Amino acid sequence: MYEKEISLAVIKRLPRYYRYLGELLENDVVRISSKELSEKMQVTASQIRQDLNNFGGFGQQGYGYNVEYLFTEIGKILGLDRKYHVIIIGAGNLGQALANYTDFERRGFLIKGIFDVNPRLEGISIRGNEIRMMDTLEQFVKTNSVHIAALTIPKAKAPQVAADLVSWGVKAIWNFAPTDLNLPKNITVENVHLAESLMRLSYNLKAREEQESENNKDE
Ligand code: NAI
C-alpha cells in the first residue's frame, strides 16, 4: 500500500496516463522517458515525474519508465486489476448506449444486468443481457455480487432508486441523472454530467471569441 495519500488531482490524471501507456504497449514500446511522455501528453515532464513519484518513482535515471510496469502499477492503483460487476438502471437511450459499449469490459467492468420499469423493454437483449424489470432488482442485488450501479433514469426517480440500491448493499453509484444523490459517506458516487462539460466548452469558446474580437479591435 502507498503510505502517502495521493491527491485527488493526481488520481484524476491517472486514467489519462493509463490510456497513453496502454497505447504505447499496443505499439510494443518497452520504455519511455518523462520527456517523451510529456511531449505525447502535452504535460510538462516535471509534472509527470512529480505525479509518478507519488508511487515510489517507477522511473530510473537514464532509463526512463518501463511502460508495461508503469501501466500495470497504475492499473493496480486505479483498481483495474480486478473485475467489477456493473448493473445499469434505466434501459433508455443512455442506458442502452452504455450497455452496448464494449470497451468497459476490456477494462474489467462487466455488465451483469440491465433494469427498467417499462414492460415493453422486458426481455430485449443487449449484448447478451436481457432487460429485466425493476421488481426483480432487489432479489438480483441480494443474490449476485454487484459492485457498481449505473443510474440512467429520470432525475426525479434517481434519489429513491439510489437509496434502495444502497440499502440492499451496493457501495458505488455511477450517476448520470442530473441530480445530487446525498448518500451516506461510505458510498462512492461518481457523477457524470455531459451537460456540465458542454457548459465548460461553451464558456471557453465564448472567452476565446471575446479575446479574438478584442485583438481585432487593437489591430
Ligand atoms: P430515456 O427516457 O431514453 O431513458 C430513461 C429510461 O429510464 C426509460 O427506459 C424509462 O422507462 C426508465 N425508467 C424510468 N423510471 C425508472 C425507474 N424508476 N426505474 C428504472 N427505470 C426507469 O432517457 P435517457 O436519454 O436515456 O436519459 C436517462 C437519464 O440520463 C436522464 O436522467 C437524463 O437526464 C440523463 N442523461 C445524462 C447525461 C449525462 O451526461 N449525465 C446525458 C444524457 C442523459
Short mmCIF file of C-alpha atoms and ligand atoms in Angstrom, two decimals:
data_model
loop_
_atom_site.label_atom_id
_atom_site.label_comp_id
_atom_site.label_asym_id
_atom_site.label_seq_id
_atom_site.Cartn_x
_atom_site.Cartn_y
_atom_site.Cartn_z
CA MET A 1 0.00 0.00 0.00
CA TYR A 2 1.11 3.57 -0.63
CA GLU A 3 1.90 5.36 2.58
CA LYS A 4 1.48 8.82 1.16
CA GLU A 5 -2.03 9.95 0.46
CA ILE A 6 -2.35 10.66 -3.23
CA SER A 7 -4.06 13.92 -4.08
CA LEU A 8 -7.32 13.89 -5.98
CA ALA A 9 -5.69 15.96 -8.73
CA VAL A 10 -3.16 13.18 -9.34
CA ILE A 11 -5.81 10.48 -9.24
CA LYS A 12 -7.75 12.43 -11.85
CA ARG A 13 -4.73 12.42 -14.16
CA LEU A 14 -4.02 8.71 -13.76
CA PRO A 15 -6.62 7.41 -16.24
CA ARG A 16 -5.01 9.57 -18.91
CA TYR A 17 -1.53 8.18 -18.14
CA TYR A 18 -3.06 4.74 -18.19
CA ARG A 19 -4.62 5.32 -21.61
CA TYR A 20 -1.39 6.66 -23.12
CA LEU A 21 0.69 3.86 -21.66
CA GLY A 22 -1.84 1.35 -22.98
CA GLU A 23 -1.39 2.80 -26.48
CA LEU A 24 2.40 2.60 -26.14
CA LEU A 25 2.10 -1.01 -25.05
CA GLU A 26 -0.07 -1.81 -28.04
CA ASN A 27 2.70 -0.36 -30.22
CA ASP A 28 5.30 -2.54 -28.46
CA VAL A 29 7.08 0.39 -26.83
CA VAL A 30 9.13 -1.00 -23.94
CA ARG A 31 10.34 2.16 -22.23
CA ILE A 32 9.76 5.89 -22.36
CA SER A 33 11.39 8.93 -20.79
CA SER A 34 9.34 11.51 -18.93
CA LYS A 35 10.33 13.95 -21.70
CA GLU A 36 8.88 11.75 -24.44
CA LEU A 37 5.77 11.01 -22.41
CA SER A 38 5.38 14.72 -21.74
CA GLU A 39 5.57 15.56 -25.43
CA LYS A 40 2.95 12.95 -26.23
CA MET A 41 0.63 14.01 -23.45
CA GLN A 42 1.22 17.76 -23.56
CA VAL A 43 2.00 17.80 -19.84
CA THR A 44 5.32 19.10 -18.50
CA ALA A 45 7.99 16.47 -17.85
CA SER A 46 8.31 17.71 -14.30
CA GLN A 47 4.58 17.26 -13.75
CA ILE A 48 4.90 13.68 -14.97
CA ARG A 49 7.88 13.00 -12.70
CA GLN A 50 6.09 14.56 -9.77
CA ASP A 51 2.91 12.59 -10.41
CA LEU A 52 4.64 9.28 -10.86
CA ASN A 53 6.96 9.87 -7.90
CA ASN A 54 3.87 9.66 -5.73
CA PHE A 55 4.01 5.92 -6.18
CA GLY A 56 7.61 5.48 -5.25
CA GLY A 57 9.07 6.72 -8.56
CA PHE A 58 8.83 3.94 -11.06
CA GLY A 59 11.34 5.69 -13.33
CA GLN A 60 15.06 5.07 -13.33
CA GLN A 61 17.66 7.72 -14.01
CA GLY A 62 18.86 7.41 -17.59
CA TYR A 63 16.41 4.66 -18.41
CA GLY A 64 13.04 6.32 -18.14
CA TYR A 65 9.94 4.34 -17.41
CA ASN A 66 9.25 0.74 -18.16
CA VAL A 67 5.94 1.07 -19.98
CA GLU A 68 4.46 -2.29 -19.04
CA TYR A 69 5.43 -1.97 -15.39
CA LEU A 70 4.02 1.54 -15.12
CA PHE A 71 0.84 0.52 -16.95
CA THR A 72 0.35 -2.42 -14.60
CA GLU A 73 1.08 -0.39 -11.46
CA ILE A 74 -1.24 2.47 -12.43
CA GLY A 75 -3.87 -0.12 -13.28
CA LYS A 76 -3.47 -1.55 -9.77
CA ILE A 77 -3.75 1.90 -8.20
CA LEU A 78 -6.94 2.50 -10.14
CA GLY A 79 -8.16 -0.93 -9.10
CA LEU A 80 -8.24 -2.11 -12.71
CA ASP A 81 -6.55 -5.41 -11.94
CA ARG A 82 -9.91 -6.51 -10.59
CA LYS A 83 -13.22 -7.33 -12.23
CA TYR A 84 -16.26 -5.25 -11.33
CA HIS A 85 -19.85 -6.28 -11.77
CA VAL A 86 -21.96 -3.41 -13.04
CA ILE A 87 -25.72 -3.11 -13.35
CA ILE A 88 -27.49 -0.44 -15.35
CA ILE A 89 -30.72 1.03 -14.05
CA GLY A 90 -32.73 2.58 -16.88
CA ALA A 91 -32.56 0.96 -20.31
CA GLY A 92 -33.38 4.07 -22.35
CA ASN A 93 -31.11 5.83 -24.80
CA LEU A 94 -28.21 6.33 -22.46
CA GLY A 95 -28.52 3.02 -20.57
CA GLN A 96 -28.57 1.08 -23.82
CA ALA A 97 -25.64 3.06 -25.18
CA LEU A 98 -23.60 2.19 -22.09
CA ALA A 99 -24.64 -1.45 -22.33
CA ASN A 100 -23.60 -1.53 -25.97
CA TYR A 101 -20.16 -0.09 -25.34
CA THR A 102 -17.67 -2.92 -25.41
CA ASP A 103 -14.65 -1.11 -24.05
CA PHE A 104 -15.79 -1.20 -20.42
CA GLU A 105 -15.41 -4.96 -20.43
CA ARG A 106 -11.85 -4.68 -21.64
CA ARG A 107 -11.17 -2.57 -18.55
CA GLY A 108 -12.72 -5.14 -16.25
CA PHE A 109 -16.19 -3.61 -15.86
CA LEU A 110 -18.64 -6.38 -16.67
CA ILE A 111 -22.27 -5.53 -17.28
CA LYS A 112 -24.26 -8.11 -15.34
CA GLY A 113 -27.79 -6.75 -15.55
CA ILE A 114 -29.96 -4.04 -17.07
CA PHE A 115 -33.19 -2.97 -15.40
CA ASP A 116 -36.15 -0.80 -16.35
CA VAL A 117 -39.78 -0.20 -15.42
CA ASN A 118 -41.09 -0.21 -18.96
CA PRO A 119 -42.68 -3.63 -19.68
CA ARG A 120 -42.19 -3.09 -23.41
CA LEU A 121 -38.44 -3.39 -22.86
CA GLU A 122 -38.61 -6.60 -20.86
CA GLY A 123 -36.54 -9.41 -22.34
CA ILE A 124 -34.88 -7.31 -25.06
CA SER A 125 -31.30 -8.46 -25.24
CA ILE A 126 -28.42 -6.02 -25.32
CA ARG A 127 -25.13 -7.75 -25.98
CA GLY A 128 -26.34 -10.86 -24.22
CA ASN A 129 -28.03 -9.12 -21.28
CA GLU A 130 -31.81 -9.28 -21.24
CA ILE A 131 -33.52 -6.21 -19.83
CA ARG A 132 -35.19 -7.14 -16.53
CA MET A 133 -38.00 -5.46 -14.67
CA MET A 134 -37.35 -3.33 -11.60
CA ASP A 135 -39.44 -5.55 -9.33
CA THR A 136 -36.70 -8.19 -9.66
CA LEU A 137 -33.89 -5.78 -8.78
CA GLU A 138 -33.84 -6.30 -5.00
CA GLN A 139 -33.58 -10.05 -5.34
CA PHE A 140 -30.90 -9.70 -8.02
CA VAL A 141 -28.74 -7.36 -5.94
CA LYS A 142 -29.07 -9.53 -2.86
CA THR A 143 -28.14 -12.74 -4.64
CA ASN A 144 -25.47 -11.53 -7.08
CA SER A 145 -22.38 -9.56 -6.32
CA VAL A 146 -22.98 -6.07 -7.68
CA HIS A 147 -20.12 -3.61 -7.28
CA ILE A 148 -21.37 -0.64 -9.25
CA ALA A 149 -24.83 0.56 -10.27
CA ALA A 150 -25.12 3.00 -13.16
CA LEU A 151 -28.17 5.26 -12.92
CA THR A 152 -29.56 6.28 -16.29
CA ILE A 153 -33.11 7.05 -15.20
CA PRO A 154 -35.06 10.32 -14.94
CA LYS A 155 -33.70 12.60 -12.25
CA ALA A 156 -36.91 12.53 -10.20
CA LYS A 157 -36.50 8.78 -9.73
CA ALA A 158 -32.77 8.66 -9.10
CA PRO A 159 -32.56 9.52 -5.36
CA GLN A 160 -35.04 6.83 -4.29
CA VAL A 161 -33.57 4.16 -6.56
CA ALA A 162 -30.09 5.02 -5.31
CA ALA A 163 -31.22 4.81 -1.69
CA ASP A 164 -32.82 1.40 -2.35
CA LEU A 165 -29.67 0.08 -4.04
CA VAL A 166 -27.57 1.23 -1.11
CA SER A 167 -29.93 -0.37 1.41
CA TRP A 168 -29.52 -3.65 -0.50
CA GLY A 169 -25.74 -3.43 -0.32
CA VAL A 170 -24.49 -1.57 -3.42
CA LYS A 171 -21.46 0.56 -2.50
CA ALA A 172 -20.75 2.52 -5.67
CA ILE A 173 -23.08 4.56 -7.86
CA TRP A 174 -22.20 5.85 -11.32
CA ASN A 175 -24.74 8.62 -11.53
CA PHE A 176 -25.79 10.04 -14.87
CA ALA A 177 -29.05 11.55 -13.64
CA PRO A 178 -28.69 15.31 -13.33
CA THR A 179 -29.31 15.45 -9.59
CA ASP A 180 -27.36 15.18 -6.35
CA LEU A 181 -27.94 11.92 -4.54
CA ASN A 182 -26.92 12.69 -0.93
CA LEU A 183 -25.96 9.16 0.06
CA PRO A 184 -24.09 8.03 3.19
CA LYS A 185 -20.36 8.84 3.28
CA ASN A 186 -19.27 5.23 2.84
CA ILE A 187 -20.93 5.13 -0.58
CA THR A 188 -18.83 6.15 -3.55
CA VAL A 189 -20.66 8.27 -6.08
CA GLU A 190 -19.20 9.34 -9.39
CA ASN A 191 -21.35 11.89 -11.17
CA VAL A 192 -21.09 12.12 -14.93
CA HIS A 193 -22.72 15.18 -16.37
CA LEU A 194 -22.05 15.71 -20.05
CA ALA A 195 -24.07 18.92 -19.95
CA GLU A 196 -21.62 20.42 -17.47
CA SER A 197 -18.76 19.52 -19.74
CA LEU A 198 -20.60 21.23 -22.61
CA MET A 199 -21.08 24.32 -20.46
CA ARG A 200 -17.32 24.46 -19.84
CA LEU A 201 -16.79 24.11 -23.57
CA SER A 202 -19.27 26.89 -24.22
CA TYR A 203 -17.51 29.12 -21.68
CA ASN A 204 -14.12 28.54 -23.29
CA LEU A 205 -15.50 29.11 -26.78
CA LYS A 206 -17.09 32.35 -25.67
CA ALA A 207 -13.94 33.51 -23.87
CA ARG A 208 -11.86 32.78 -26.98
CA GLU A 209 -14.27 34.65 -29.25
CA GLU A 210 -14.22 37.64 -26.93
CA GLN A 211 -10.43 37.57 -26.85
CA GLU A 212 -10.28 37.43 -30.64
CA SER A 213 -12.65 40.35 -31.03
CA GLU A 214 -10.53 42.35 -28.51
CA ASN A 215 -7.42 41.52 -30.58
CA ASN A 216 -9.16 42.62 -33.78
CA LYS A 217 -10.07 45.95 -32.22
CA ASP A 218 -6.43 46.53 -31.32
CA GLU A 219 -5.21 45.91 -34.86
P1 NAI B 1 -34.70 7.74 -21.71
O1 NAI B 1 -36.05 8.33 -21.46
O2 NAI B 1 -34.34 7.29 -23.07
O3 NAI B 1 -34.46 6.51 -20.70
C1 NAI B 1 -34.84 6.50 -19.37
C2 NAI B 1 -35.27 5.08 -19.03
O4 NAI B 1 -35.47 5.00 -17.62
C3 NAI B 1 -36.57 4.68 -19.70
O5 NAI B 1 -36.40 3.45 -20.39
C4 NAI B 1 -37.55 4.53 -18.54
O6 NAI B 1 -38.51 3.53 -18.76
C5 NAI B 1 -36.62 4.18 -17.41
N1 NAI B 1 -37.13 4.47 -16.07
C6 NAI B 1 -37.94 5.47 -15.67
N2 NAI B 1 -38.15 5.38 -14.34
C7 NAI B 1 -37.48 4.30 -13.90
C8 NAI B 1 -37.31 3.69 -12.64
N3 NAI B 1 -37.88 4.18 -11.54
N4 NAI B 1 -36.55 2.58 -12.57
C9 NAI B 1 -35.97 2.06 -13.67
N5 NAI B 1 -36.09 2.59 -14.90
C10 NAI B 1 -36.83 3.70 -15.01
O7 NAI B 1 -33.67 8.84 -21.18
P2 NAI B 1 -32.10 8.95 -21.49
O8 NAI B 1 -31.90 9.90 -22.58
O9 NAI B 1 -31.53 7.60 -21.58
O10 NAI B 1 -31.61 9.64 -20.15
C11 NAI B 1 -31.64 8.93 -18.94
C12 NAI B 1 -31.14 9.80 -17.79
O11 NAI B 1 -29.80 10.18 -18.05
C13 NAI B 1 -31.90 11.11 -17.62
O12 NAI B 1 -31.91 11.44 -16.25
C14 NAI B 1 -31.06 12.12 -18.37
O13 NAI B 1 -31.23 13.43 -17.88
C15 NAI B 1 -29.69 11.59 -18.07
N6 NAI B 1 -28.69 11.93 -19.04
C16 NAI B 1 -27.49 12.27 -18.53
C17 NAI B 1 -26.44 12.56 -19.33
C18 NAI B 1 -25.17 12.87 -18.65
O14 NAI B 1 -24.27 13.35 -19.26
N7 NAI B 1 -25.07 12.60 -17.40
C19 NAI B 1 -26.54 12.55 -20.79
C20 NAI B 1 -27.83 12.11 -21.25
C21 NAI B 1 -28.86 11.82 -20.39
#
